[in-house]
mmCIF file of C-alpha atoms in Angstrom:
data_model
loop_
_atom_site.group_PDB
_atom_site.id
_atom_site.type_symbol
_atom_site.label_atom_id
_atom_site.label_comp_id
_atom_site.label_asym_id
_atom_site.label_seq_id
_atom_site.Cartn_x
_atom_site.Cartn_y
_atom_site.Cartn_z
ATOM 1 C CA GLY A 1 129.963 60.450 78.612
ATOM 2 C CA GLY A 2 129.809 58.427 75.679
ATOM 3 C CA GLU A 3 131.394 59.158 72.456
ATOM 4 C CA GLY A 4 130.127 62.411 70.626
ATOM 5 C CA CYS A 5 128.902 63.738 73.857
ATOM 6 C CA THR A 6 130.025 67.441 74.880
ATOM 7 C CA ALA A 7 129.689 68.704 78.524
ATOM 8 C CA VAL A 8 127.247 71.385 78.843
ATOM 9 C CA ARG A 9 128.424 74.371 81.067
ATOM 10 C CA LYS A 10 126.357 77.090 82.565
ATOM 11 C CA THR A 11 128.038 80.565 83.545
ATOM 12 C CA PHE A 12 126.091 83.083 85.438
ATOM 13 C CA ALA A 13 127.106 86.509 85.440
ATOM 14 C CA HIS A 14 126.499 88.881 88.100
ATOM 15 C CA VAL A 15 124.769 92.089 87.088
ATOM 16 C CA PRO A 16 125.140 94.789 89.452
ATOM 17 C CA SER A 17 121.935 96.678 90.258
ATOM 18 C CA LEU A 18 120.284 99.155 92.388
ATOM 19 C CA ILE A 19 116.603 99.722 93.369
ATOM 20 C CA GLY A 20 115.843 102.912 94.675
ATOM 21 C CA ALA A 21 112.374 103.533 96.698
ATOM 22 C CA MET A 22 110.940 106.578 98.744
ATOM 23 C CA GLU A 23 111.180 106.119 102.791
ATOM 24 C CA ALA A 24 107.470 105.624 103.091
ATOM 25 C CA GLU A 25 107.832 102.601 100.593
ATOM 26 C CA GLU A 26 110.773 101.309 102.302
ATOM 27 C CA VAL A 27 108.890 101.577 105.591
ATOM 28 C CA GLY A 28 105.938 99.774 104.313
ATOM 29 C CA VAL A 29 108.251 96.949 102.853
ATOM 30 C CA GLU A 30 109.771 96.420 106.084
ATOM 31 C CA HIS A 31 106.497 96.098 107.801
ATOM 32 C CA LEU A 32 105.141 93.716 105.067
ATOM 33 C CA LEU A 33 108.474 91.711 105.363
ATOM 34 C CA ARG A 34 108.468 91.710 109.024
ATOM 35 C CA ASP A 35 104.873 90.081 109.120
ATOM 36 C CA ILE A 36 105.628 87.693 106.410
ATOM 37 C CA ASN A 37 109.122 86.468 108.014
ATOM 38 C CA ASP A 38 107.650 86.000 111.642
ATOM 39 C CA PRO A 39 105.055 82.871 111.243
ATOM 40 C CA THR A 40 104.235 83.452 114.701
ATOM 41 C CA VAL A 41 102.591 86.530 113.797
ATOM 42 C CA SER A 42 99.639 86.520 111.533
ATOM 43 C CA THR A 43 97.839 89.865 111.541
ATOM 44 C CA VAL A 44 94.539 88.768 110.066
ATOM 45 C CA ALA A 45 94.277 85.702 112.122
ATOM 46 C CA ASN A 46 94.934 87.433 115.465
ATOM 47 C CA LEU A 47 92.312 90.305 114.360
ATOM 48 C CA VAL A 48 89.613 87.712 113.867
ATOM 49 C CA LYS A 49 90.729 85.642 116.988
ATOM 50 C CA ALA A 50 90.356 88.841 118.920
ATOM 51 C CA LYS A 51 87.022 89.712 117.392
ATOM 52 C CA LEU A 52 85.869 86.284 118.071
ATOM 53 C CA SER A 53 86.858 86.512 121.822
ATOM 54 C CA GLY A 54 85.167 89.742 121.987
ATOM 55 C CA LEU A 55 81.944 88.519 120.909
ATOM 56 C CA SER A 56 82.307 85.583 123.099
ATOM 57 C CA THR A 57 82.739 87.737 125.977
ATOM 58 C CA LEU A 58 79.920 90.121 124.936
ATOM 59 C CA THR A 59 77.589 87.248 124.327
ATOM 60 C CA GLU A 60 78.574 85.901 127.910
ATOM 61 C CA LYS A 61 77.709 89.305 129.335
ATOM 62 C CA LEU A 62 74.514 89.865 127.827
ATOM 63 C CA VAL A 63 73.361 86.277 128.965
ATOM 64 C CA GLU A 64 74.340 87.409 132.687
ATOM 65 C CA MET A 65 72.299 90.632 132.252
ATOM 66 C CA LYS A 66 69.487 88.620 130.927
ATOM 67 C CA ASP A 67 69.545 86.196 133.822
ATOM 68 C CA TYR A 68 69.674 89.267 136.428
ATOM 69 C CA LEU A 69 66.848 90.951 134.679
ATOM 70 C CA THR A 70 64.611 87.882 134.476
ATOM 71 C CA ALA A 71 65.856 86.999 138.569
ATOM 72 C CA VAL A 72 64.604 90.817 139.388
ATOM 73 C CA SER A 73 61.502 90.328 137.632
ATOM 74 C CA GLU A 74 60.595 86.710 139.029
ATOM 75 C CA GLY A 75 61.165 88.562 142.655
ATOM 76 C CA ARG A 76 64.219 86.238 143.355
ATOM 77 C CA MET A 77 66.411 89.123 143.477
ATOM 78 C CA LYS A 78 66.031 92.754 144.526
ATOM 79 C CA ALA A 79 66.514 95.411 141.635
ATOM 80 C CA ASN A 80 69.513 97.609 142.126
ATOM 81 C CA SER A 81 69.519 100.965 140.663
ATOM 82 C CA ASP A 82 73.466 101.290 139.853
ATOM 83 C CA ILE A 83 73.571 97.695 138.167
ATOM 84 C CA ILE A 84 70.405 98.731 135.936
ATOM 85 C CA ALA A 85 71.707 101.949 135.147
ATOM 86 C CA ASN A 86 75.109 100.387 134.226
ATOM 87 C CA MET A 87 73.228 97.990 131.859
ATOM 88 C CA GLN A 88 71.565 101.044 130.474
ATOM 89 C CA ALA A 89 74.624 102.516 129.651
ATOM 90 C CA ILE A 90 76.324 99.395 128.171
ATOM 91 C CA VAL A 91 73.075 98.673 126.033
ATOM 92 C CA ASN A 92 73.068 102.367 125.002
ATOM 93 C CA LEU A 93 76.873 102.027 123.648
ATOM 94 C CA LEU A 94 76.329 98.833 121.418
ATOM 95 C CA PRO A 95 76.330 99.550 117.727
ATOM 96 C CA ASN A 96 72.988 99.914 116.032
ATOM 97 C CA LEU A 97 72.920 96.992 113.706
ATOM 98 C CA ASN A 98 69.534 97.663 112.212
ATOM 99 C CA VAL A 99 70.942 99.636 109.457
ATOM 100 C CA GLU A 100 69.527 98.902 105.889
ATOM 101 C CA GLU A 101 73.128 98.871 104.490
ATOM 102 C CA LEU A 102 74.269 96.745 106.653
ATOM 103 C CA VAL A 103 71.508 94.190 106.906
ATOM 104 C CA ARG A 104 71.698 94.005 103.190
ATOM 105 C CA SER A 105 75.389 93.246 103.309
ATOM 106 C CA MET A 106 75.025 90.442 105.592
ATOM 107 C CA LEU A 107 72.465 88.888 103.169
ATOM 108 C CA VAL A 108 74.662 89.051 100.123
ATOM 109 C CA LYS A 109 75.964 85.260 99.096
#
């Protein structure tokens, strides 16, 4: 440098330290770090993708069931009691979405 300039020198000192954790905490942190370090795995994104895929498949199957029942009611197909029993079992397994609390939660902005 020029006249009257002094060089600034920075020195870093290593401070020995130890961080302790319970085994359960270590396992939890390891799982979190594994998710963070692996960019190909996003847990939330995968869950959302799986839900969307499931809903899409459910929609396709319900449309297929509707088409079958329409064809039977119009006389284009004969009713098959096994198919109708399976359809009834499927409908019985669907969740009841007409619950007041669920309806209200869907309307909240």
